[in-house]
Amino acid sequence: MVFVMLTLVFVVLRVMPGDPVSAMLGGHAPEKVIQQKKADLGLNKPIGMQYLDYMGKLAHLDLGESMIFKQKVSQPILEKLPATLELTFFGLLLSLGIGIPLGVFAARRRRSGRDYGARLYANVVYCIPVFWMGLLLQLVFGIFLGWFPIAGRTSPRVEVSAFSKTGFYIVDTLRIGNFAAFGDVMWHLVLPSVTLGIVLSGIFVRLTRANMLDVLKSDYILAARARGVPERRVVYNHGLRNALIPIVTMLGLQFALLLAGAILTESTFSWPGMGRLLLERIYLRDYPVIQGVIVVYTLFVSVISLVVDLLYAAIDPRVKY
Amino acid sequence: MPQLEKTILEVQDLSIAYPITIGVVRAVEGVSFTLDDGEALGLVGESGCGKSTLGLSILKLHRPPGRVTGGKILYRGTDILSMSDRALLKMRGQNISMIFQNPLTSLNPLFTVEKHFLETIHFHDASMPRERARAAVGKMLETLGIEKKRLKEYPHQLSGGMRQRIMIGLALIMNPDIIIADEPTTSLDVIVEAGFTDLLMSLRSIYKLSIILITHNLGLVAEIADRIAVMYAGRLMEVATTEEIFAHPLHPYTQGLIACVPNILVDQKELVTMPGSPPDLVDRPAGCPFAPRCPQVIPICRQKTPALIQHAPSHSAACWLYRQKEG
Amino acid sequence: MVAARFSPAGWIAALFRWTSSARRKYGGEWWLMVAGVVVIAFILTMTVFPHLFTRFDPNDQNAGSQMTAPSSSHIMGTDNLSRDVWARIVYGAQTILGVAIAAALLSAIIGIPLGLLSGFAGGVFDRILSLIMDSVYSFPGLILAIAFAAMLGPGVINITLAVAVVYIPTYFRLVRGQTLSIKEEVYVEAARAIGARRGTILGRYIFPNVIATVVVVLSLNIADAIMTEAALSYIGLGLPAGIPDWGMDLSMGKKFLPSGIWWMITFPGLMIMLLALGFTMLGEGLAEILNPRLLEK
Ligand SMILES: Nc1ncnc2c1ncn2[C@@H]1O[C@H](COP(=O)(O)OP(=O)(O)O)[C@@H](O)[C@H]1O
Ligand SMILES: [Mg+2]
């Protein structure tokens, strides 16, 4: 799967019409300069050779060098990755935190007012473009009320170099015990992760509701009730735990949506993560970095699907390792 | 004789309906019967006639959107239908228990056998020390004839018969008075079924149980039940002792049911089946529900619904044929 | 009587009977669908007769003064170039609706035949195609669209292609799955026994069965495509300047957000949401009516 995806990335970026070098140097560069640059980047070789080169380097985790700046592709990526991970982590946490309870709430009384209410919430929220949600939150809580910052990971007064080590600011600030800076970092995380969390929660409401409805119909639920097990325990320990199995198996796909949402959130909140890096380098036409970022996203998705498989096996005793 | 014993459960004029989009399914209509202490009552009828709905309603667990539209269910004199939620939780499992048709799906696939037992004990007697609870479970497994090592296993690791035995164990662990068994053998094969019957009979005497056995298997009720109630389209058609029902069935429906059972004594070449099919429980017409299929139908059957009337000391039937003088 | 069945009045009567019985049967879902249809119809009218909705030209930089709040002359205010925000919304509907519908149709046109063929043919062809499609499917769609849009450059056709690529696997997987299950069903077996040619089996038996599901998915898909188009143009990858577009207007409004110019972002975003919601409601309503099990998966 990873292999196919990586090949696909190569095909999309190399075989598609458009010549990166002339695009980068502008239309008026002399032919000789263009040829020189192509040779530097290995773009004059036959396409098969290019593919082998690309895969060979990837195997050594070598993403090449930027076409614009004197830097390895991995350098900006490693700088930005923690920001994206922090954002997606909190976004996912929030969307699960909203979506699962609301889905359970709806499923407990099918076709009741609260069921329709929760379904309406799920549909409306799913149809809100992430970036618009972000802009609205910025407008209300950032501009009108002035409660939260609307851009960046830290305030200007906070000296990032004083604590930055891993790039995960939350971890870094806690590690050196700088709670003022920690508070500032969390304060900046609020609006972006709420944006991402709310928009994605709709999907989890739907997933949870549908699976809970199925599970609550099963015989073991009725049997548990007949033994005098209290309703809360029946719904959460018997019901939700079983409903989580199909939800977990679909987590991989939801994660793809989360990453897509994160790109738009980063762009809206000037969040210095991978998504913004990708967009910046697209404007600069820095092809190796674009490719590198997409490769990292691909690996990210693959790692997640592996984690999901492990999680699945951990929850369900019927699955053998 | 049964009249002398104490009544433990009394269902009075119970009606249950499922309002659905195309109408109202009247699954149980004006059902009344009693269950005596230590008695085994068989509830028989074709699939879809409301047996499960009736059985579940005794625990106030009829599935949504089902609603009780009238009647009472008295357990030792208190109406189950007006009990508080807390009292209901205590009653379920401790006074009245239920076992279900499908042992394969009646155990939570994510819980070990032990967890099922300990959970049940915990919610009925939170103060019981874990060791005592474990000891009680161990003793129960012995009674059921299941090895102790199975406690740590998950349902998918057990055979169907074993799961059904565990279901019974779970139902009995809090020592209830009444056990409702809803088609307990339908999904078991014949050999396992025989073992199950023996087990139920022995547990019945150990635990001094009253039993309501719901089934469409006349052979099984004949073996276990003291009395039999015949249900058709949500109503009771006939209630009598097991011997009476098989010896002198009054209601044409009961007669039909018995004729359908392949009889090993009479050399029967063909399987007799009743013509027609049970009526739609939505918007049913007036009169006896069995009238359209009844071979002995008379005009009044299509106009008025007959009530369940006692015709002999322990024999009641709801049929106009036996009431013409009054009707 | 027979003649009446074919007259327009007869058709309308039949339609009415069908709708009223459906309404009774499906309750809430029916209203969901009706609400969706109303929203879509409204915005569709907007794309066809924009001049009925506004007297301003979307690119008229002298429509009013700069960045005025909503008032009686400009119900949604004006933007930084003094253009009327409502006029830009009215004319922008053409862009987003056109791109989304064209993209969804395009991916259906590519994905459905591939799915039918793959499911029906089986073998190595099926294995390879499924592997590719599954990979694309599990990849974040927006990133794929961004990559394509970046490679292709701005333009209405290009953005449509970039959006379409994302959804091809959706149709492929759906149709392939259904083809596989229907293929096994008895009547197809029977058709094969009679000696129907492969083409006939595909066209006459499998395709009609798949179509109901496809209609639902198409509707839900357009909703998704609307948001993908808006996202692409919001991040500046979609369209050349000069074409009114909701996503582009939003990114323009973002620049003036810190000065509290709320109307430049509120209205275009609301329209994107409404349009996407319209198609979602239509799709969910249809799903419930055509096949209640579809959405619970
Ligand atoms: N949850 C439910 N919703 C609607 N109708 C139901 C429901 N459960 C049962 N019914 C209907 O009630 C009638 C009796 O069902 P049930 O009690 O399961 O019968 P039995 O156990 O005798 O087969 C049937 O017609 C069935 O369709
Ligand atoms: Mg039943």
mmCIF file with all atom_site columns, N, CA and C in Angstrom, chain C residues 15 26 72 99 139 149 155 179 196 200 209 222 242 248 265 276 281:
data_model
loop_
_atom_site.group_PDB
_atom_site.id
_atom_site.type_symbol
_atom_site.label_atom_id
_atom_site.label_alt_id
_atom_site.label_comp_id
_atom_site.label_asym_id
_atom_site.label_entity_id
_atom_site.label_seq_id
_atom_site.pdbx_PDB_ins_code
_atom_site.Cartn_x
_atom_site.Cartn_y
_atom_site.Cartn_z
_atom_site.occupancy
_atom_site.B_iso_or_equiv
_atom_site.pdbx_formal_charge
_atom_site.auth_seq_id
_atom_site.auth_comp_id
_atom_site.auth_asym_id
_atom_site.auth_atom_id
_atom_site.pdbx_PDB_model_num
ATOM 1  N N  . LEU C 1 15  ? -47.714 11.355  -9.665  1.00 0.00 ? 15  LEU C N  1
ATOM 2  C CA . LEU C 1 15  ? -46.583 11.897  -8.916  1.00 0.00 ? 15  LEU C CA 1
ATOM 3  C C  . LEU C 1 15  ? -47.035 12.328  -7.531  1.00 0.00 ? 15  LEU C C  1
ATOM 4  N N  . TYR C 1 26  ? -42.042 7.765   5.048   1.00 0.00 ? 26  TYR C N  1
ATOM 5  C CA . TYR C 1 26  ? -40.673 8.066   5.469   1.00 0.00 ? 26  TYR C CA 1
ATOM 6  C C  . TYR C 1 26  ? -40.543 9.226   6.440   1.00 0.00 ? 26  TYR C C  1
ATOM 7  N N  . SER C 1 72  ? -29.343 48.930  2.986   1.00 0.00 ? 72  SER C N  1
ATOM 8  C CA . SER C 1 72  ? -30.447 48.681  2.071   1.00 0.00 ? 72  SER C CA 1
ATOM 9  C C  . SER C 1 72  ? -29.972 48.678  0.613   1.00 0.00 ? 72  SER C C  1
ATOM 10 N N  . VAL C 1 99  ? -18.368 23.583  -11.209 1.00 0.00 ? 99  VAL C N  1
ATOM 11 C CA . VAL C 1 99  ? -17.181 22.760  -10.989 1.00 0.00 ? 99  VAL C CA 1
ATOM 12 C C  . VAL C 1 99  ? -17.548 21.500  -10.208 1.00 0.00 ? 99  VAL C C  1
ATOM 13 N N  . PHE C 1 139 ? -5.800  7.944   0.785   1.00 0.00 ? 139 PHE C N  1
ATOM 14 C CA . PHE C 1 139 ? -4.958  9.132   0.820   1.00 0.00 ? 139 PHE C CA 1
ATOM 15 C C  . PHE C 1 139 ? -5.841  10.351  1.057   1.00 0.00 ? 139 PHE C C  1
ATOM 16 N N  . ALA C 1 149 ? -3.891  20.241  -8.625  1.00 0.00 ? 149 ALA C N  1
ATOM 17 C CA . ALA C 1 149 ? -4.145  21.638  -8.983  1.00 0.00 ? 149 ALA C CA 1
ATOM 18 C C  . ALA C 1 149 ? -2.827  22.383  -9.151  1.00 0.00 ? 149 ALA C C  1
ATOM 19 N N  . GLY C 1 155 ? -7.310  27.411  -13.435 1.00 0.00 ? 155 GLY C N  1
ATOM 20 C CA . GLY C 1 155 ? -8.233  27.339  -14.563 1.00 0.00 ? 155 GLY C CA 1
ATOM 21 C C  . GLY C 1 155 ? -9.440  26.518  -14.188 1.00 0.00 ? 155 GLY C C  1
ATOM 22 N N  . THR C 1 179 ? -21.159 -4.925  -7.843  1.00 0.00 ? 179 THR C N  1
ATOM 23 C CA . THR C 1 179 ? -21.102 -5.837  -8.979  1.00 0.00 ? 179 THR C CA 1
ATOM 24 C C  . THR C 1 179 ? -20.748 -7.243  -8.512  1.00 0.00 ? 179 THR C C  1
ATOM 25 N N  . ALA C 1 196 ? -26.682 -15.223 -22.438 1.00 0.00 ? 196 ALA C N  1
ATOM 26 C CA . ALA C 1 196 ? -26.566 -13.785 -22.672 1.00 0.00 ? 196 ALA C CA 1
ATOM 27 C C  . ALA C 1 196 ? -25.091 -13.411 -22.771 1.00 0.00 ? 196 ALA C C  1
ATOM 28 N N  . THR C 1 200 ? -24.456 -7.832  -22.347 1.00 0.00 ? 200 THR C N  1
ATOM 29 C CA . THR C 1 200 ? -25.870 -7.794  -21.980 1.00 0.00 ? 200 THR C CA 1
ATOM 30 C C  . THR C 1 200 ? -26.028 -7.908  -20.472 1.00 0.00 ? 200 THR C C  1
ATOM 31 N N  . ASN C 1 209 ? -29.074 -2.203  -11.138 1.00 0.00 ? 209 ASN C N  1
ATOM 32 C CA . ASN C 1 209 ? -29.047 -2.436  -9.706  1.00 0.00 ? 209 ASN C CA 1
ATOM 33 C C  . ASN C 1 209 ? -28.140 -1.465  -8.980  1.00 0.00 ? 209 ASN C C  1
ATOM 34 N N  . ILE C 1 222 ? -21.329 15.413  -4.560  1.00 0.00 ? 222 ILE C N  1
ATOM 35 C CA . ILE C 1 222 ? -21.342 16.802  -4.997  1.00 0.00 ? 222 ILE C CA 1
ATOM 36 C C  . ILE C 1 222 ? -21.146 17.702  -3.785  1.00 0.00 ? 222 ILE C C  1
ATOM 37 N N  . GLY C 1 242 ? -10.700 37.255  -11.623 1.00 0.00 ? 242 GLY C N  1
ATOM 38 C CA . GLY C 1 242 ? -11.712 37.718  -12.572 1.00 0.00 ? 242 GLY C CA 1
ATOM 39 C C  . GLY C 1 242 ? -12.955 36.855  -12.565 1.00 0.00 ? 242 GLY C C  1
ATOM 40 N N  . MET C 1 248 ? -12.561 32.076  -3.214  1.00 0.00 ? 248 MET C N  1
ATOM 41 C CA . MET C 1 248 ? -11.610 33.179  -3.383  1.00 0.00 ? 248 MET C CA 1
ATOM 42 C C  . MET C 1 248 ? -12.041 34.400  -2.593  1.00 0.00 ? 248 MET C C  1
ATOM 43 N N  . ILE C 1 265 ? -16.560 37.729  5.006   1.00 0.00 ? 265 ILE C N  1
ATOM 44 C CA . ILE C 1 265 ? -16.369 36.278  5.179   1.00 0.00 ? 265 ILE C CA 1
ATOM 45 C C  . ILE C 1 265 ? -17.664 35.548  5.531   1.00 0.00 ? 265 ILE C C  1
ATOM 46 N N  . ALA C 1 276 ? -23.632 22.848  0.243   1.00 0.00 ? 276 ALA C N  1
ATOM 47 C CA . ALA C 1 276 ? -23.170 21.500  0.588   1.00 0.00 ? 276 ALA C CA 1
ATOM 48 C C  . ALA C 1 276 ? -24.237 20.778  1.396   1.00 0.00 ? 276 ALA C C  1
ATOM 49 N N  . MET C 1 281 ? -28.419 16.728  2.387   1.00 0.00 ? 281 MET C N  1
ATOM 50 C CA . MET C 1 281 ? -29.776 16.369  2.808   1.00 0.00 ? 281 MET C CA 1
ATOM 51 C C  . MET C 1 281 ? -30.485 15.589  1.710   1.00 0.00 ? 281 MET C C  1
#
